[in-house]
XYZ file of C-alpha atoms in Angstrom:
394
model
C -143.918 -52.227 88.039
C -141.891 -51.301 84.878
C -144.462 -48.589 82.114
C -144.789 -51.488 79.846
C -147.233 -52.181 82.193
C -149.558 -49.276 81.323
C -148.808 -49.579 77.617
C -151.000 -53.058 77.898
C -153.993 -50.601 77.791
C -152.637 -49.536 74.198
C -153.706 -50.688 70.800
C -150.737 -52.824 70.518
C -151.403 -56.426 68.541
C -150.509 -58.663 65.903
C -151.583 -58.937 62.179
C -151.639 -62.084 59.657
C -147.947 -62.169 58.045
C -147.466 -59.836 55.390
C -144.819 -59.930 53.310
C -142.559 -56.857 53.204
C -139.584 -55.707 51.075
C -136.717 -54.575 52.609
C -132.886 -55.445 52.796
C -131.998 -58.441 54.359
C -130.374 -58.878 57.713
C -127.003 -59.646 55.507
C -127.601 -57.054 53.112
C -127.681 -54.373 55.791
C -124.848 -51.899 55.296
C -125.752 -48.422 56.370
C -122.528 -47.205 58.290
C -124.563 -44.684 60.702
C -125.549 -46.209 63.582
C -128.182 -45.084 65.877
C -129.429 -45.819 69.621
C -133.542 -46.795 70.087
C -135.707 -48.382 72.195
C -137.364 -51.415 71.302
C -141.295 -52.220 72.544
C -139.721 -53.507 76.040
C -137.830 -50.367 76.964
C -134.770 -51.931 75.988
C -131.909 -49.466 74.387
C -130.506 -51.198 71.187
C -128.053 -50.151 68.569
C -128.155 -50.486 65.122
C -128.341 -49.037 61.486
C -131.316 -46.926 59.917
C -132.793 -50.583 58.203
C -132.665 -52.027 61.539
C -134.747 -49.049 63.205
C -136.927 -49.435 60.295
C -137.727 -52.812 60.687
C -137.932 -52.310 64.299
C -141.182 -49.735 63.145
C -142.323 -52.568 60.724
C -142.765 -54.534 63.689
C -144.514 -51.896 65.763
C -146.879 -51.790 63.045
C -147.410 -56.108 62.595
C -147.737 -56.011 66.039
C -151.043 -53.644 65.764
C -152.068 -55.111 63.027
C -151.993 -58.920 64.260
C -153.804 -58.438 67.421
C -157.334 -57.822 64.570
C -156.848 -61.353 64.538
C -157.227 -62.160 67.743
C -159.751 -58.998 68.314
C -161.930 -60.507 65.573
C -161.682 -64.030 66.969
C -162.988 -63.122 70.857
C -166.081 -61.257 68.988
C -166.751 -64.438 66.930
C -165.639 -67.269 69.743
C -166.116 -65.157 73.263
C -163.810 -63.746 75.435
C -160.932 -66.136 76.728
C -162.049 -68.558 74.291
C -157.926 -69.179 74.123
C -158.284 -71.131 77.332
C -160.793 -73.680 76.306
C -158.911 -75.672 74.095
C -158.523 -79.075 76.457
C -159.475 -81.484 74.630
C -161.347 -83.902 77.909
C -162.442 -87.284 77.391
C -165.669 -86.463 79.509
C -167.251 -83.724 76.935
C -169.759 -84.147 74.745
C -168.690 -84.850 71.121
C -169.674 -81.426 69.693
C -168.061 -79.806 72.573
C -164.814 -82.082 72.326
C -164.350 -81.161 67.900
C -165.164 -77.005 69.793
C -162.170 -77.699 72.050
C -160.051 -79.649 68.818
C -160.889 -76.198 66.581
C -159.593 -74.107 69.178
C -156.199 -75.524 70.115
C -155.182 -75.945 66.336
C -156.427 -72.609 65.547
C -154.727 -71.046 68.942
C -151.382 -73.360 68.092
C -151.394 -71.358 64.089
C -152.136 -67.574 66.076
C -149.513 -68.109 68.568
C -146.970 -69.065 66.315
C -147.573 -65.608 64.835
C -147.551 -63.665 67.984
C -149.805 -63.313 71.268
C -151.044 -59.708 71.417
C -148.511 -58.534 74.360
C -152.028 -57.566 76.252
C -153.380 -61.166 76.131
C -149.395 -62.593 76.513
C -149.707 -62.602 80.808
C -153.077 -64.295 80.650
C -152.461 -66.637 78.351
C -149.101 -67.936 79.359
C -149.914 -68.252 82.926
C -152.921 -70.572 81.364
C -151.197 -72.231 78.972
C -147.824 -72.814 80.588
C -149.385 -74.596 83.703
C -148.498 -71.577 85.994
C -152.300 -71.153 87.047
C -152.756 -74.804 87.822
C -149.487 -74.782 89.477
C -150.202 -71.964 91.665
C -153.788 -73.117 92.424
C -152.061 -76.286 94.137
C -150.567 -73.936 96.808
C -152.095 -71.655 99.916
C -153.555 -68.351 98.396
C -151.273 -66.235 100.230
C -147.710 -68.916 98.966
C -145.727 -66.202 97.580
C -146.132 -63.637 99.850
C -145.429 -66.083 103.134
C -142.429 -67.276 101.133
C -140.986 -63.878 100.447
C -141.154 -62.771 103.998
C -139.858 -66.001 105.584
C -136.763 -65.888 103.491
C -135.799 -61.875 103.037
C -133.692 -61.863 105.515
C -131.597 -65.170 105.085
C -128.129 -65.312 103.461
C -127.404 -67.958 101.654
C -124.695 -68.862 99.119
C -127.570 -68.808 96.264
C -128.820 -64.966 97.704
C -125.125 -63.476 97.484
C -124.551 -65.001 93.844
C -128.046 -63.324 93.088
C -126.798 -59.645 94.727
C -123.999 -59.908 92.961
C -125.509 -60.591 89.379
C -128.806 -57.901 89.802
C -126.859 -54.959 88.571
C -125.036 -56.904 85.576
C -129.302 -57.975 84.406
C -130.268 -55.792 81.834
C -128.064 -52.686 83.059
C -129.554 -49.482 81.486
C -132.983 -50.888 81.168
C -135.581 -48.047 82.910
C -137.076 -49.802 85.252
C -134.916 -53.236 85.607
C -131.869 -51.310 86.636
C -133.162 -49.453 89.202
C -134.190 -49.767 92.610
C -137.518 -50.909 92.745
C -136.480 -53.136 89.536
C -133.575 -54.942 91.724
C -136.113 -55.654 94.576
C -138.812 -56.989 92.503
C -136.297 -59.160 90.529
C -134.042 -59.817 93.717
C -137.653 -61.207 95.482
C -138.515 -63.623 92.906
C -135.487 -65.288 92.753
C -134.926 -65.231 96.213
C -137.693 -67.074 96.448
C -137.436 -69.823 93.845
C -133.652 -70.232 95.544
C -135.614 -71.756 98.684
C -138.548 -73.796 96.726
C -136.312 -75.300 95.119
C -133.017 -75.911 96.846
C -131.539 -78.581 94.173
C -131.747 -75.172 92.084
C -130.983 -72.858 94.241
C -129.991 -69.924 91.815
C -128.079 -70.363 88.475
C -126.489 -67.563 86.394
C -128.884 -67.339 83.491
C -132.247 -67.310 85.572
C -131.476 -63.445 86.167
C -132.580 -62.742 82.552
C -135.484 -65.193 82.267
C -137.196 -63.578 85.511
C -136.208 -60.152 84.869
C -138.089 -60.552 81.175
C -141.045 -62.176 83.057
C -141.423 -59.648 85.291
C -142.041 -57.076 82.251
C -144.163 -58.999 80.768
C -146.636 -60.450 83.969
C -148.874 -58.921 85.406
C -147.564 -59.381 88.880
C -144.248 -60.227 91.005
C -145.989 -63.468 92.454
C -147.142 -64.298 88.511
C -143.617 -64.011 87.386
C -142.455 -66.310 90.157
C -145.177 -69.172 89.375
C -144.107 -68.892 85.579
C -140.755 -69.259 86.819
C -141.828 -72.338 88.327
C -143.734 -73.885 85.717
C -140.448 -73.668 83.867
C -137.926 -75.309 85.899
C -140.381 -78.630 87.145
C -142.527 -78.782 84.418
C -141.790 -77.288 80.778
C -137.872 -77.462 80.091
C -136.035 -80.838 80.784
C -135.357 -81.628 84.671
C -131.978 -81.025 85.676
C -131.288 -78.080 83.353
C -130.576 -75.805 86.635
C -129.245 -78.036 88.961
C -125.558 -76.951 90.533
C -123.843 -79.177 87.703
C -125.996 -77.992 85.146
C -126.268 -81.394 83.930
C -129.520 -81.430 82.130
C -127.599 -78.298 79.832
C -124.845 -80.379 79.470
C -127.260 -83.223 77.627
C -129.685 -80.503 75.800
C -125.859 -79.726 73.910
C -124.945 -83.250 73.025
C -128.567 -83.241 71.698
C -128.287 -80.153 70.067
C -125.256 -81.255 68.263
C -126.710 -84.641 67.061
C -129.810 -82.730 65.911
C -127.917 -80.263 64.132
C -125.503 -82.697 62.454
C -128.828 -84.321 60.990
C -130.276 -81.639 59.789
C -127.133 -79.263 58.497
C -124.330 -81.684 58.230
C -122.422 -79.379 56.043
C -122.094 -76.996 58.761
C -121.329 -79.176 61.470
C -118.416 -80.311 59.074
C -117.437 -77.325 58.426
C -117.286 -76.252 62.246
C -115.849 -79.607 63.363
C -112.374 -78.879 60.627
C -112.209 -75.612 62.629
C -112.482 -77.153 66.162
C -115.425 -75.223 67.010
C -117.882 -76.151 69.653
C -121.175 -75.768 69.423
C -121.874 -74.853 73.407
C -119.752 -71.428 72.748
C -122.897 -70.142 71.938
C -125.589 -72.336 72.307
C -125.068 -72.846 76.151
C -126.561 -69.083 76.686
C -129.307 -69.777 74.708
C -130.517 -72.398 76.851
C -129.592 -71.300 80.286
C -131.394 -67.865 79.343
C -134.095 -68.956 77.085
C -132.412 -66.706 74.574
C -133.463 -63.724 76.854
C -129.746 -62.437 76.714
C -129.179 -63.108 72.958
C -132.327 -61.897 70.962
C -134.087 -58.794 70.621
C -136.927 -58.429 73.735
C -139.880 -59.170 71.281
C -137.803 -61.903 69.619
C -137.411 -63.713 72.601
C -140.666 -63.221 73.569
C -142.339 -64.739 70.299
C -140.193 -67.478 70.965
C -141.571 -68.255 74.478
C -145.001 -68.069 73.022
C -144.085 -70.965 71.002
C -142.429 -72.055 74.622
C -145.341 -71.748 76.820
C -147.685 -73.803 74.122
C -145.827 -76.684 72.589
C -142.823 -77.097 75.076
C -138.917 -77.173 75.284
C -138.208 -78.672 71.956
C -138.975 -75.785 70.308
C -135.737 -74.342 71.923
C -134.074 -76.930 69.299
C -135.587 -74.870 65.967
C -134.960 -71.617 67.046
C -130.863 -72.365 68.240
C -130.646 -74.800 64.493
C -132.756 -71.636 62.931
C -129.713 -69.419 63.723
C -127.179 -71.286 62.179
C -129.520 -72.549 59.471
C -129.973 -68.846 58.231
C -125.973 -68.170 58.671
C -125.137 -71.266 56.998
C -123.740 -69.780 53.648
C -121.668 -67.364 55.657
C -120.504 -69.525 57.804
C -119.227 -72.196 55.302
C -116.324 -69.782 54.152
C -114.905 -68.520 57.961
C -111.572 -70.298 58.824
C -111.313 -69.233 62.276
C -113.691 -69.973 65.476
C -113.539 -66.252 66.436
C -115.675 -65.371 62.585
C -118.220 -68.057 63.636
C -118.963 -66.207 66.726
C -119.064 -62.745 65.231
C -121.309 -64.162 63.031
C -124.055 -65.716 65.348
C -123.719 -63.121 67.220
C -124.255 -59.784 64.858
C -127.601 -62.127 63.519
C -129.081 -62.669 67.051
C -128.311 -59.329 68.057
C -130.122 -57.871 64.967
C -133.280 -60.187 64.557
C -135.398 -57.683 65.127
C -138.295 -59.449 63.128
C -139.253 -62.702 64.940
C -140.718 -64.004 61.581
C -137.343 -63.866 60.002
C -135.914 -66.477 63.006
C -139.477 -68.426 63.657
C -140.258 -69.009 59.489
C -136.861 -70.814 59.438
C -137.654 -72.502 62.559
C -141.245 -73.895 61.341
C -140.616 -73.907 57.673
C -136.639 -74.792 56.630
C -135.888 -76.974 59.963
C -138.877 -79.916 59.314
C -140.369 -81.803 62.289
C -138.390 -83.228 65.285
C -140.988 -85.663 66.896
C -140.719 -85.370 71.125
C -139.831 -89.350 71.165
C -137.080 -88.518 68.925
C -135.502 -85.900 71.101
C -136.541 -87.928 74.273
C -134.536 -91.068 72.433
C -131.345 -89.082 72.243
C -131.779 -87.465 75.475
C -131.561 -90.937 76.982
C -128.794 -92.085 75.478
C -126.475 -88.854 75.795
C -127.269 -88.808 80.000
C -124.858 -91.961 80.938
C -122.148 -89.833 78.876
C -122.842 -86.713 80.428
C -123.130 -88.439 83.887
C -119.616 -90.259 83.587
C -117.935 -86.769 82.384
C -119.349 -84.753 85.191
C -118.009 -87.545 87.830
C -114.574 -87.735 86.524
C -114.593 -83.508 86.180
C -115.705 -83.674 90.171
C -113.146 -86.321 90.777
C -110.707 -84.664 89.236
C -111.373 -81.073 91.324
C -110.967 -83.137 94.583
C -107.927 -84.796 94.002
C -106.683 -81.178 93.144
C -108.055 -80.105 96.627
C -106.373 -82.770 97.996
C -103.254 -82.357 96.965
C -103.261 -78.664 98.062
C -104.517 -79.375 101.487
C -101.373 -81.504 101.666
């Protein structure tokens, strides 16, 4: 497995926010620009403020984990994963349980220490119940029954290994292809209604840096696909996507109407950019430890939170993006700020603090009534392909 592994051993944790002074991502300016490597191994370019921030992180990311340090000496080790709140505890116990979830909820909103992160997704997330459900030795039987099957799913995965991550030291190489190649190889024969969709590439390759284990990664992968994000979201016509960006767009035309008017006078279309962000989790759009405070948030309160982080974005662009006139500026825009949010506090404060509360009956509400739409569009697209076939077979 990848060295981030070994660095879990390190003193690396999170501290209570602090505010710091320093340019903000708009007011960066420097003109030199510089190569680094982020916390995950990943090579990233940028400007001196951005490597400095990148340090500032480093450093919050020590500091934090005191926190949680200070917290297992007071509570007890793993107290994190007692925070069920069961109907069949004792009343003192049951207000223990109540402390612990709101108090874990408010830590991992600022960051899980990226020692405690494989442990305490693979509670949290449902992985470990998941996996507990199946015969010890799942994964490995799996693996072996299918390695040597070809399949359309396994040539669409050859094909895509190399373009996941390239450059990364241990993703792009050989042992990094196999690992990644195995777990969704895998998944592509649990679930054949999946199969394998472009997108999963980058959510399994960042699992697999950050579990502990090949087999982990695939259970988390699981978790997400039939139990966390909304069904359907990976199918072959992608049409759970399709209705997470009709509800994207209502949600954002409620909550930043002037930029949704703005973007409708130019034509633009919201799933330019948003449709990676959901197929990938953000994995392919944000800076590694970006990403991975968001699935903190992810693995703990579920797939609406997907919502505030993609309205964050344009919520913290939104004075910029008021005075573009063309759709190519809009994208150059979204995408310098998600490829520079180096400090997951400047995305996830915006996200908590500026977007205000989306209740899950809310989304579920216009979830339901943007599937018959989404249905009826995806039937005439398919009815439309095969009266093309038709016509050339003639």
């Amino acid at each position: 497995m990848y060295g981030t592994h070994s660095k879990r051993d390190m003193d690396i944790e999170y501290q209570s926010q602090v505010p710091i002074l320093r340019p903000s991502i708009h007011a960066r300016r420097a003109k030199i620009t510089v190569k680094f490597q982020d916390l995950y191994g990943f090579t990233v370019e940028g400007n001196v403020d951005d490597v400095n921030v990148l340090n500032e992180v480093r450093e919050k990311v020590r500091e934090k984990g005191k926190v949680w340090w200070a917290l297992e000496a007071s509570k007890g080790a793993n107290w994190y994963l007692q925070t069920h709140v069961s109907s069949t505890l004792k009343t003192s116990l049951k207000f223990s349980a109540l402390v612990n979830a709101i108090t874990l909820k408010k830590l991992i909103r600022k960051g899980i220490p990226p020692v405690l992160r494989p442990k305490i997704w693979f509670s949290l997330s449902g992985a470990a119940k998941k996996k507990s459900t199946a015969p010890d030795s799942y994964y490995e039987d799996l693996t072996k029954a299918v390695q040597d099957k070809v399949t359309p799913a396994t040539k669409q995965i050859d094909h895509d290994l190399p373009r996941t991550f390239p450059g990364h030291p241990w993703l792009d190489t050989a042992e990094g292809h196999a690992a990644l190649r195995r777990v969704l190889v895998a998944y592509s024969f649990r679930d054949s209604d999946v199969g394998y969709c472009q997108g999963l590439n980058y959510v399994a390759a960042l699992l697999l840096l950050v579990m502990k284990t090949e087999e982990e990664a695939f259970w988390m992968i699981a978790v997400l696909l039939e139990n966390v994000l909304v069904s359907d979201c990976y199918n072959k016509n992608l049409s759970g996507c399709h209705v997470e960006q009709r509800v994207f767009k209502d949600l954002l035309t409620k909550k930043c109407p002037r930029i949704v008017a703005h973007l409708d006078a130019l034509e633009f279309d919201v799933s330019l950019v948003c449709t990676e962000w959901f197929l990938c989790l953000f994995a392919k759009s944000l800076p590694s430890e970006t990403t991975l405070r968001v699935w903190d948030v992810l693995f703990n309160e579920g797939a609406n939170l997907l919502f505030h982080v993609a309205m964050a974005i344009f919520k913290m662009n939104e004075e910029e993006l008021l005075t573009v006139h063309h759709v190519g500026d809009v994208i150059h825009i979204i995408q310098r700020c998600t490829h520079q949010l180096f400090d997951p506090d400047d995305l996830l404060t915006v996200a908590f603090d500026q977007i205000g509360f989306m209740t899950t009956t809310t989304i579920s509400r216009q979830r339901k009534k943007q599937e018959p739409a989404v249905m009826a569009e995806l039937d005439q697209r398919l009815r439309r392909l095969n009266s093309i076939k038709a016509d050339d077979e003639q």
